[in-house]
């Protein structure tokens, strides 16, 4: 039972963003299910490389899956999965037929006082049921979205992931993309510049990035929304819309 929680190459590497970049995680128990079956998906709003802190999530506006052209609402399948004092969520569903299942989440806007803005990250991840290799390039139709141009499943460490940043279904020229991985390896960054990588898309909204270590990698294209929102103190503040996709790289052993 859910209770509402309170909110209080085609691209060039251009540098690194400040530490503590926000990423909406949507991480499945596996990116490929050779025999289909159940998959668990965790929704956490956090700083992946640093392993936290975890920010409080309200009940999402929308959670679902697109598979073989059909959309299924999974909001009713969400279960609370708190991490410390912060609310996060989890769902489990069965993938009974072959094809790419594209899970997505639209969270409630999160106000970040330190940055003076609201953040809404439209995040998605692809799970390939029965290792079909089909349907992974389908668009979910999110307001801002990264549509993969290379298959986002079955990737080795060192493979390049390529995608196109879209807004309203159209490419976003020269969009800025932040890149981080979930640092399960305990890797220490030499300094803050290494925590979040930053790349820019080309004139067609296309970018590419080679993943140097294994694990889950998040790509977040950050775009300012057309309309501001009202902060808790009554000010009109900008809204950061993030188009996120998560892909997994397996080690070559």
PDB file of C-alpha atoms in Angstrom:
ATOM      1  CA  UNK A   1       0.000   0.000   0.000  1.00  0.00           C
ATOM      2  CA  UNK A   2       1.494   3.310  -1.117  1.00  0.00           C
ATOM      3  CA  UNK A   3       1.207   6.452   0.989  1.00  0.00           C
ATOM      4  CA  UNK A   4       2.111   9.879  -0.459  1.00  0.00           C
ATOM      5  CA  UNK A   5       5.580  11.083   0.477  1.00  0.00           C
ATOM      6  CA  UNK A   6       6.386  14.742   0.915  1.00  0.00           C
ATOM      7  CA  UNK A   7       8.365  16.675  -1.642  1.00  0.00           C
ATOM      8  CA  UNK A   8      10.054  19.546   0.250  1.00  0.00           C
ATOM      9  CA  UNK A   9      31.540   9.936 -32.785  1.00  0.00           C
ATOM     10  CA  UNK A  10      29.020  12.318 -32.790  1.00  0.00           C
ATOM     11  CA  UNK A  11      29.466  14.006 -29.538  1.00  0.00           C
ATOM     12  CA  UNK A  12      32.394  15.667 -27.864  1.00  0.00           C
ATOM     13  CA  UNK A  13      33.517  15.279 -24.288  1.00  0.00           C
ATOM     14  CA  UNK A  14      33.397  18.834 -23.031  1.00  0.00           C
ATOM     15  CA  UNK A  15      34.225  18.579 -19.354  1.00  0.00           C
ATOM     16  CA  UNK A  16      32.557  17.563 -16.162  1.00  0.00           C
ATOM     17  CA  UNK A  17      29.691  18.975 -14.161  1.00  0.00           C
ATOM     18  CA  UNK A  18      29.798  19.735 -10.455  1.00  0.00           C
ATOM     19  CA  UNK A  19      29.579  16.862  -8.008  1.00  0.00           C
ATOM     20  CA  UNK A  20      26.238  15.604  -6.711  1.00  0.00           C
ATOM     21  CA  UNK A  21      24.344  15.510 -10.005  1.00  0.00           C
ATOM     22  CA  UNK A  22      20.800  14.219  -9.558  1.00  0.00           C
ATOM     23  CA  UNK A  23      19.729  11.078 -11.415  1.00  0.00           C
ATOM     24  CA  UNK A  24      16.362   9.338 -11.380  1.00  0.00           C
ATOM     25  CA  UNK A  25      17.273   5.668 -11.304  1.00  0.00           C
ATOM     26  CA  UNK A  26      15.019   3.031 -12.841  1.00  0.00           C
ATOM     27  CA  UNK A  27      17.058  -0.139 -12.478  1.00  0.00           C
ATOM     28  CA  UNK A  28      15.814  -3.651 -13.329  1.00  0.00           C
ATOM     29  CA  UNK A  29      17.080  -6.885 -11.817  1.00  0.00           C
ATOM     30  CA  UNK A  30      18.421  -7.798 -15.287  1.00  0.00           C
ATOM     31  CA  UNK A  31      18.604  -6.111 -18.687  1.00  0.00           C
ATOM     32  CA  UNK A  32      18.130  -9.401 -20.565  1.00  0.00           C
ATOM     33  CA  UNK A  33      15.824 -12.266 -19.551  1.00  0.00           C
ATOM     34  CA  UNK A  34      16.797 -15.231 -21.774  1.00  0.00           C
ATOM     35  CA  UNK A  35      13.739 -17.209 -20.636  1.00  0.00           C
ATOM     36  CA  UNK A  36      11.361 -14.362 -19.855  1.00  0.00           C
ATOM     37  CA  UNK A  37       9.744 -14.382 -16.423  1.00  0.00           C
ATOM     38  CA  UNK A  38       9.682 -11.940 -13.503  1.00  0.00           C
ATOM     39  CA  UNK A  39      11.688  -8.730 -13.360  1.00  0.00           C
ATOM     40  CA  UNK A  40      11.988  -6.330 -10.434  1.00  0.00           C
ATOM     41  CA  UNK A  41      12.485  -2.616 -11.104  1.00  0.00           C
ATOM     42  CA  UNK A  42      13.793  -0.195  -8.454  1.00  0.00           C
ATOM     43  CA  UNK A  43      13.046   3.542  -8.557  1.00  0.00           C
ATOM     44  CA  UNK A  44      15.476   5.714  -6.586  1.00  0.00           C
ATOM     45  CA  UNK A  45      16.303   9.429  -6.872  1.00  0.00           C
ATOM     46  CA  UNK A  46      19.955   9.796  -5.925  1.00  0.00           C
ATOM     47  CA  UNK A  47      23.564  10.547  -6.867  1.00  0.00           C
ATOM     48  CA  UNK A  48      24.735   7.292  -8.497  1.00  0.00           C
ATOM     49  CA  UNK A  49      28.519   7.610  -8.460  1.00  0.00           C
ATOM     50  CA  UNK A  50      28.645   8.762  -4.848  1.00  0.00           C
ATOM     51  CA  UNK A  51      26.052   6.268  -3.662  1.00  0.00           C
ATOM     52  CA  UNK A  52      23.828   8.984  -2.225  1.00  0.00           C
ATOM     53  CA  UNK A  53      22.381  10.808  -0.573  1.00  0.00           C
ATOM     54  CA  UNK A  54      18.996   9.455  -1.630  1.00  0.00           C
ATOM     55  CA  UNK A  55      16.329  12.131  -2.135  1.00  0.00           C
ATOM     56  CA  UNK A  56      12.739  11.632  -1.065  1.00  0.00           C
ATOM     57  CA  UNK A  57      10.371  10.580  -3.874  1.00  0.00           C
ATOM     58  CA  UNK A  58       6.672  11.296  -3.858  1.00  0.00           C
ATOM     59  CA  UNK A  59       4.390   8.767  -5.522  1.00  0.00           C
ATOM     60  CA  UNK A  60       5.242   9.107  -9.248  1.00  0.00           C
ATOM     61  CA  UNK A  61       2.841  10.736 -11.680  1.00  0.00           C
ATOM     62  CA  UNK A  62       3.193   7.766 -14.017  1.00  0.00           C
ATOM     63  CA  UNK A  63       4.966   4.411 -14.121  1.00  0.00           C
ATOM     64  CA  UNK A  64       4.506   1.921 -16.916  1.00  0.00           C
ATOM     65  CA  UNK A  65       5.933  -0.296 -19.599  1.00  0.00           C
ATOM     66  CA  UNK A  66       5.706  -0.207 -23.388  1.00  0.00           C
ATOM     67  CA  UNK A  67       6.044  -3.589 -25.076  1.00  0.00           C
ATOM     68  CA  UNK A  68       5.189  -4.635 -28.620  1.00  0.00           C
ATOM     69  CA  UNK A  69       3.431  -1.316 -29.144  1.00  0.00           C
ATOM     70  CA  UNK A  70       1.188  -1.676 -26.090  1.00  0.00           C
ATOM     71  CA  UNK A  71       1.360   0.513 -22.983  1.00  0.00           C
ATOM     72  CA  UNK A  72       0.624  -0.921 -19.520  1.00  0.00           C
ATOM     73  CA  UNK A  73       0.102   1.252 -16.438  1.00  0.00           C
ATOM     74  CA  UNK A  74       2.147  -0.131 -13.519  1.00  0.00           C
ATOM     75  CA  UNK A  75       1.381   2.553 -10.949  1.00  0.00           C
ATOM     76  CA  UNK A  76      -0.764   0.097  -9.016  1.00  0.00           C
ATOM     77  CA  UNK A  77       2.136  -2.369  -8.851  1.00  0.00           C
ATOM     78  CA  UNK A  78       4.422   0.032  -6.968  1.00  0.00           C
ATOM     79  CA  UNK A  79       5.536  -0.865  -3.477  1.00  0.00           C
ATOM     80  CA  UNK A  80       7.313   1.392  -1.047  1.00  0.00           C
ATOM     81  CA  UNK A  81      11.016   0.552  -0.696  1.00  0.00           C
ATOM     82  CA  UNK A  82      12.503   3.197   1.616  1.00  0.00           C
ATOM     83  CA  UNK A  83      16.233   3.775   1.681  1.00  0.00           C
ATOM     84  CA  UNK A  84      17.060   5.194   5.087  1.00  0.00           C
ATOM     85  CA  UNK A  85      14.815   8.179   5.713  1.00  0.00           C
ATOM     86  CA  UNK A  86      14.082   8.700   2.001  1.00  0.00           C
ATOM     87  CA  UNK A  87      11.208   7.132   0.111  1.00  0.00           C
ATOM     88  CA  UNK A  88      11.912   5.005  -2.962  1.00  0.00           C
ATOM     89  CA  UNK A  89       9.788   2.464  -4.834  1.00  0.00           C
ATOM     90  CA  UNK A  90       9.892  -0.990  -6.375  1.00  0.00           C
ATOM     91  CA  UNK A  91       7.713  -3.053  -8.679  1.00  0.00           C
ATOM     92  CA  UNK A  92       7.775  -6.620  -9.965  1.00  0.00           C
ATOM     93  CA  UNK A  93       6.078  -7.826 -13.122  1.00  0.00           C
ATOM     94  CA  UNK A  94       6.222 -10.842 -15.433  1.00  0.00           C
ATOM     95  CA  UNK A  95       7.457 -10.661 -19.023  1.00  0.00           C
ATOM     96  CA  UNK A  96       5.698 -13.591 -20.638  1.00  0.00           C
ATOM     97  CA  UNK A  97       6.301 -12.882 -24.326  1.00  0.00           C
ATOM     98  CA  UNK A  98       9.407 -12.005 -26.391  1.00  0.00           C
ATOM     99  CA  UNK A  99      10.325  -8.405 -27.108  1.00  0.00           C
ATOM    100  CA  UNK A 100      11.799  -5.323 -25.508  1.00  0.00           C
ATOM    101  CA  UNK A 101       9.930  -4.078 -22.447  1.00  0.00           C
ATOM    102  CA  UNK A 102      10.581  -0.348 -22.016  1.00  0.00           C
ATOM    103  CA  UNK A 103       9.919   0.626 -18.413  1.00  0.00           C
ATOM    104  CA  UNK A 104       9.472   4.329 -17.689  1.00  0.00           C
ATOM    105  CA  UNK A 105       8.719   6.701 -14.819  1.00  0.00           C
ATOM    106  CA  UNK A 106       7.511  10.283 -14.612  1.00  0.00           C
ATOM    107  CA  UNK A 107       8.181  11.462 -11.041  1.00  0.00           C
ATOM    108  CA  UNK A 108       6.569  14.384  -9.282  1.00  0.00           C
ATOM    109  CA  UNK A 109       8.662  17.551  -9.717  1.00  0.00           C
ATOM    110  CA  UNK A 110      11.306  17.776  -6.981  1.00  0.00           C
ATOM    111  CA  UNK A 111      12.299  21.195  -5.658  1.00  0.00           C
ATOM    112  CA  UNK A 112      16.040  21.549  -5.100  1.00  0.00           C
ATOM    113  CA  UNK A 113      16.628  24.582  -2.850  1.00  0.00           C
ATOM    114  CA  UNK A 114      20.398  24.561  -3.422  1.00  0.00           C
ATOM    115  CA  UNK A 115      19.872  25.033  -7.165  1.00  0.00           C
ATOM    116  CA  UNK A 116      16.705  27.129  -6.978  1.00  0.00           C
ATOM    117  CA  UNK A 117      14.767  24.978  -9.424  1.00  0.00           C
ATOM    118  CA  UNK A 118      12.383  22.082  -9.824  1.00  0.00           C
ATOM    119  CA  UNK A 119      13.662  18.824 -11.315  1.00  0.00           C
ATOM    120  CA  UNK A 120      11.598  16.320 -13.300  1.00  0.00           C
ATOM    121  CA  UNK A 121      13.523  13.390 -14.755  1.00  0.00           C
ATOM    122  CA  UNK A 122      11.635  11.256 -17.256  1.00  0.00           C
ATOM    123  CA  UNK A 123      13.599   8.020 -16.971  1.00  0.00           C
ATOM    124  CA  UNK A 124      13.417   4.723 -18.824  1.00  0.00           C
ATOM    125  CA  UNK A 125      15.208   1.391 -19.161  1.00  0.00           C
ATOM    126  CA  UNK A 126      14.904  -1.481 -21.625  1.00  0.00           C
ATOM    127  CA  UNK A 127      14.593  -5.131 -20.579  1.00  0.00           C
ATOM    128  CA  UNK A 128      14.885  -7.648 -23.418  1.00  0.00           C
ATOM    129  CA  UNK A 129      12.517 -10.528 -22.780  1.00  0.00           C
ATOM    130  CA  UNK A 130      13.628 -13.885 -24.238  1.00  0.00           C
ATOM    131  CA  UNK A 131      16.720 -12.107 -25.625  1.00  0.00           C
ATOM    132  CA  UNK A 132      14.671 -11.235 -28.697  1.00  0.00           C
ATOM    133  CA  UNK A 133      16.645  -8.189 -29.808  1.00  0.00           C
ATOM    134  CA  UNK A 134      13.388  -6.637 -31.057  1.00  0.00           C
ATOM    135  CA  UNK A 135      11.596  -3.385 -30.224  1.00  0.00           C
ATOM    136  CA  UNK A 136      14.377  -1.648 -28.286  1.00  0.00           C
ATOM    137  CA  UNK A 137      14.264   1.507 -30.441  1.00  0.00           C
ATOM    138  CA  UNK A 138      10.574   2.243 -29.858  1.00  0.00           C
ATOM    139  CA  UNK A 139       9.800   5.693 -28.455  1.00  0.00           C
ATOM    140  CA  UNK A 140       7.777   5.849 -25.247  1.00  0.00           C
ATOM    141  CA  UNK A 141       6.429   9.309 -26.116  1.00  0.00           C
ATOM    142  CA  UNK A 142       7.758  11.134 -23.055  1.00  0.00           C
ATOM    143  CA  UNK A 143       7.948  14.958 -23.213  1.00  0.00           C
ATOM    144  CA  UNK A 144      11.746  14.675 -23.319  1.00  0.00           C
ATOM    145  CA  UNK A 145      13.349  11.353 -24.176  1.00  0.00           C
ATOM    146  CA  UNK A 146      16.545   9.651 -25.288  1.00  0.00           C
ATOM    147  CA  UNK A 147      15.785   7.267 -28.139  1.00  0.00           C
ATOM    148  CA  UNK A 148      18.547   4.658 -28.533  1.00  0.00           C
ATOM    149  CA  UNK A 149      20.307   4.297 -31.871  1.00  0.00           C
ATOM    150  CA  UNK A 150      22.368   1.356 -30.638  1.00  0.00           C
ATOM    151  CA  UNK A 151      20.740  -1.558 -28.845  1.00  0.00           C
ATOM    152  CA  UNK A 152      20.721  -0.697 -25.116  1.00  0.00           C
ATOM    153  CA  UNK A 153      20.890  -4.319 -23.936  1.00  0.00           C
ATOM    154  CA  UNK A 154      23.539  -7.019 -24.204  1.00  0.00           C
ATOM    155  CA  UNK A 155      26.422  -4.546 -24.017  1.00  0.00           C
ATOM    156  CA  UNK A 156      30.029  -5.261 -23.080  1.00  0.00           C
ATOM    157  CA  UNK A 157      32.277  -2.927 -21.120  1.00  0.00           C
ATOM    158  CA  UNK A 158      33.933  -0.656 -23.667  1.00  0.00           C
ATOM    159  CA  UNK A 159      30.958  -0.694 -26.033  1.00  0.00           C
ATOM    160  CA  UNK A 160      29.659   2.699 -27.104  1.00  0.00           C
ATOM    161  CA  UNK A 161      26.057   3.653 -26.459  1.00  0.00           C
ATOM    162  CA  UNK A 162      24.503   5.997 -29.022  1.00  0.00           C
ATOM    163  CA  UNK A 163      21.205   7.823 -28.738  1.00  0.00           C
ATOM    164  CA  UNK A 164      19.292  10.880 -29.892  1.00  0.00           C
ATOM    165  CA  UNK A 165      17.840  13.457 -27.504  1.00  0.00           C
ATOM    166  CA  UNK A 166      14.257  14.419 -28.348  1.00  0.00           C
ATOM    167  CA  UNK A 167      11.746  16.942 -27.086  1.00  0.00           C
ATOM    168  CA  UNK A 168       8.180  16.597 -28.265  1.00  0.00           C
ATOM    169  CA  UNK A 169       9.417  13.880 -30.607  1.00  0.00           C
ATOM    170  CA  UNK A 170      11.947  16.143 -32.348  1.00  0.00           C
ATOM    171  CA  UNK A 171      15.756  16.064 -31.990  1.00  0.00           C
ATOM    172  CA  UNK A 172      17.346  18.627 -29.670  1.00  0.00           C
ATOM    173  CA  UNK A 173      20.485  20.084 -31.293  1.00  0.00           C
ATOM    174  CA  UNK A 174      23.551  20.365 -29.052  1.00  0.00           C
ATOM    175  CA  UNK A 175      21.745  19.051 -25.965  1.00  0.00           C
ATOM    176  CA  UNK A 176      23.945  18.614 -22.907  1.00  0.00           C
ATOM    177  CA  UNK A 177      24.054  15.117 -21.416  1.00  0.00           C
ATOM    178  CA  UNK A 178      25.340  14.215 -17.963  1.00  0.00           C
ATOM    179  CA  UNK A 179      26.732  10.692 -17.550  1.00  0.00           C
ATOM    180  CA  UNK A 180      27.277   8.705 -14.349  1.00  0.00           C
ATOM    181  CA  UNK A 181      27.411   5.061 -13.337  1.00  0.00           C
ATOM    182  CA  UNK A 182      26.211   3.318 -10.195  1.00  0.00           C
ATOM    183  CA  UNK A 183      29.505   2.965  -8.387  1.00  0.00           C
ATOM    184  CA  UNK A 184      29.203  -0.559  -7.009  1.00  0.00           C
ATOM    185  CA  UNK A 185      32.960  -0.968  -7.547  1.00  0.00           C
ATOM    186  CA  UNK A 186      33.849   1.546  -4.837  1.00  0.00           C
ATOM    187  CA  UNK A 187      35.943   3.541  -7.301  1.00  0.00           C
ATOM    188  CA  UNK A 188      37.317   6.763  -5.834  1.00  0.00           C
ATOM    189  CA  UNK A 189      37.297   9.793  -8.109  1.00  0.00           C
ATOM    190  CA  UNK A 190      40.629  11.676  -8.244  1.00  0.00           C
ATOM    191  CA  UNK A 191      38.575  14.852  -7.753  1.00  0.00           C
ATOM    192  CA  UNK A 192      35.037  16.124  -8.313  1.00  0.00           C
ATOM    193  CA  UNK A 193      35.601  16.634 -12.040  1.00  0.00           C
ATOM    194  CA  UNK A 194      35.531  12.851 -12.538  1.00  0.00           C
ATOM    195  CA  UNK A 195      32.201  12.195 -10.817  1.00  0.00           C
ATOM    196  CA  UNK A 196      29.873  13.364 -13.579  1.00  0.00           C
ATOM    197  CA  UNK A 197      30.976  13.258 -17.200  1.00  0.00           C
ATOM    198  CA  UNK A 198      29.404  15.770 -19.601  1.00  0.00           C
ATOM    199  CA  UNK A 199      28.984  15.397 -23.338  1.00  0.00           C
ATOM    200  CA  UNK A 200      27.065  17.385 -25.947  1.00  0.00           C
ATOM    201  CA  UNK A 201      24.921  16.078 -28.745  1.00  0.00           C
ATOM    202  CA  UNK A 202      25.609  17.138 -32.304  1.00  0.00           C
ATOM    203  CA  UNK A 203      23.365  19.286 -34.514  1.00  0.00           C
ATOM    204  CA  UNK A 204      21.004  16.317 -34.951  1.00  0.00           C
ATOM    205  CA  UNK A 205      20.666  15.660 -31.222  1.00  0.00           C
ATOM    206  CA  UNK A 206      22.846  12.542 -31.479  1.00  0.00           C
ATOM    207  CA  UNK A 207      25.517  11.556 -28.968  1.00  0.00           C
ATOM    208  CA  UNK A 208      27.783   8.589 -28.290  1.00  0.00           C
ATOM    209  CA  UNK A 209      29.696   7.461 -25.199  1.00  0.00           C
ATOM    210  CA  UNK A 210      31.936   4.442 -24.568  1.00  0.00           C
ATOM    211  CA  UNK A 211      31.459   2.916 -21.104  1.00  0.00           C
ATOM    212  CA  UNK A 212      34.871   2.195 -19.535  1.00  0.00           C
ATOM    213  CA  UNK A 213      33.701   0.086 -16.576  1.00  0.00           C
ATOM    214  CA  UNK A 214      30.964  -2.490 -16.038  1.00  0.00           C
ATOM    215  CA  UNK A 215      27.656  -1.718 -14.374  1.00  0.00           C
ATOM    216  CA  UNK A 216      24.621   0.485 -14.829  1.00  0.00           C
ATOM    217  CA  UNK A 217      25.197   3.746 -16.696  1.00  0.00           C
ATOM    218  CA  UNK A 218      22.773   6.671 -16.695  1.00  0.00           C
ATOM    219  CA  UNK A 219      22.553   9.239 -19.487  1.00  0.00           C
ATOM    220  CA  UNK A 220      20.640  12.408 -18.553  1.00  0.00           C
ATOM    221  CA  UNK A 221      19.912  15.053 -21.182  1.00  0.00           C
ATOM    222  CA  UNK A 222      18.988  18.214 -19.282  1.00  0.00           C
ATOM    223  CA  UNK A 223      16.609  20.711 -20.889  1.00  0.00           C
ATOM    224  CA  UNK A 224      14.977  23.755 -19.299  1.00  0.00           C
ATOM    225  CA  UNK A 225      11.186  23.657 -19.517  1.00  0.00           C
ATOM    226  CA  UNK A 226       9.310  26.462 -21.259  1.00  0.00           C
ATOM    227  CA  UNK A 227       7.262  27.383 -18.184  1.00  0.00           C
ATOM    228  CA  UNK A 228       8.505  28.014 -14.628  1.00  0.00           C
ATOM    229  CA  UNK A 229       6.910  26.659 -11.451  1.00  0.00           C
ATOM    230  CA  UNK A 230       6.188  28.260  -8.106  1.00  0.00           C
ATOM    231  CA  UNK A 231       8.674  27.421  -5.360  1.00  0.00           C
ATOM    232  CA  UNK A 232       7.562  26.859  -1.746  1.00  0.00           C
ATOM    233  CA  UNK A 233       8.539  30.465  -0.937  1.00  0.00           C
ATOM    234  CA  UNK A 234       6.337  31.811  -3.741  1.00  0.00           C
ATOM    235  CA  UNK A 235       9.092  32.597  -6.255  1.00  0.00           C
ATOM    236  CA  UNK A 236       8.823  31.614  -9.900  1.00  0.00           C
ATOM    237  CA  UNK A 237      11.734  29.251 -10.582  1.00  0.00           C
ATOM    238  CA  UNK A 238      12.942  27.295 -13.630  1.00  0.00           C
ATOM    239  CA  UNK A 239      12.172  23.639 -14.219  1.00  0.00           C
ATOM    240  CA  UNK A 240      14.852  21.179 -15.314  1.00  0.00           C
ATOM    241  CA  UNK A 241      13.410  18.428 -17.498  1.00  0.00           C
ATOM    242  CA  UNK A 242      15.711  15.434 -17.785  1.00  0.00           C
ATOM    243  CA  UNK A 243      15.527  12.756 -20.453  1.00  0.00           C
ATOM    244  CA  UNK A 244      17.179   9.691 -18.875  1.00  0.00           C
ATOM    245  CA  UNK A 245      18.021   6.234 -20.104  1.00  0.00           C
ATOM    246  CA  UNK A 246      19.873   3.495 -18.213  1.00  0.00           C
ATOM    247  CA  UNK A 247      22.003   0.831 -19.863  1.00  0.00           C
ATOM    248  CA  UNK A 248      24.097  -1.988 -18.424  1.00  0.00           C
ATOM    249  CA  UNK A 249      27.616  -2.959 -19.494  1.00  0.00           C
ATOM    250  CA  UNK A 250      28.873  -6.440 -18.644  1.00  0.00           C
ATOM    251  CA  UNK A 251      32.570  -7.111 -17.950  1.00  0.00           C
ATOM    252  CA  UNK A 252      34.593  -9.031 -20.504  1.00  0.00           C
ATOM    253  CA  UNK A 253      36.021 -11.936 -18.521  1.00  0.00           C
TER     254      UNK A 253
END
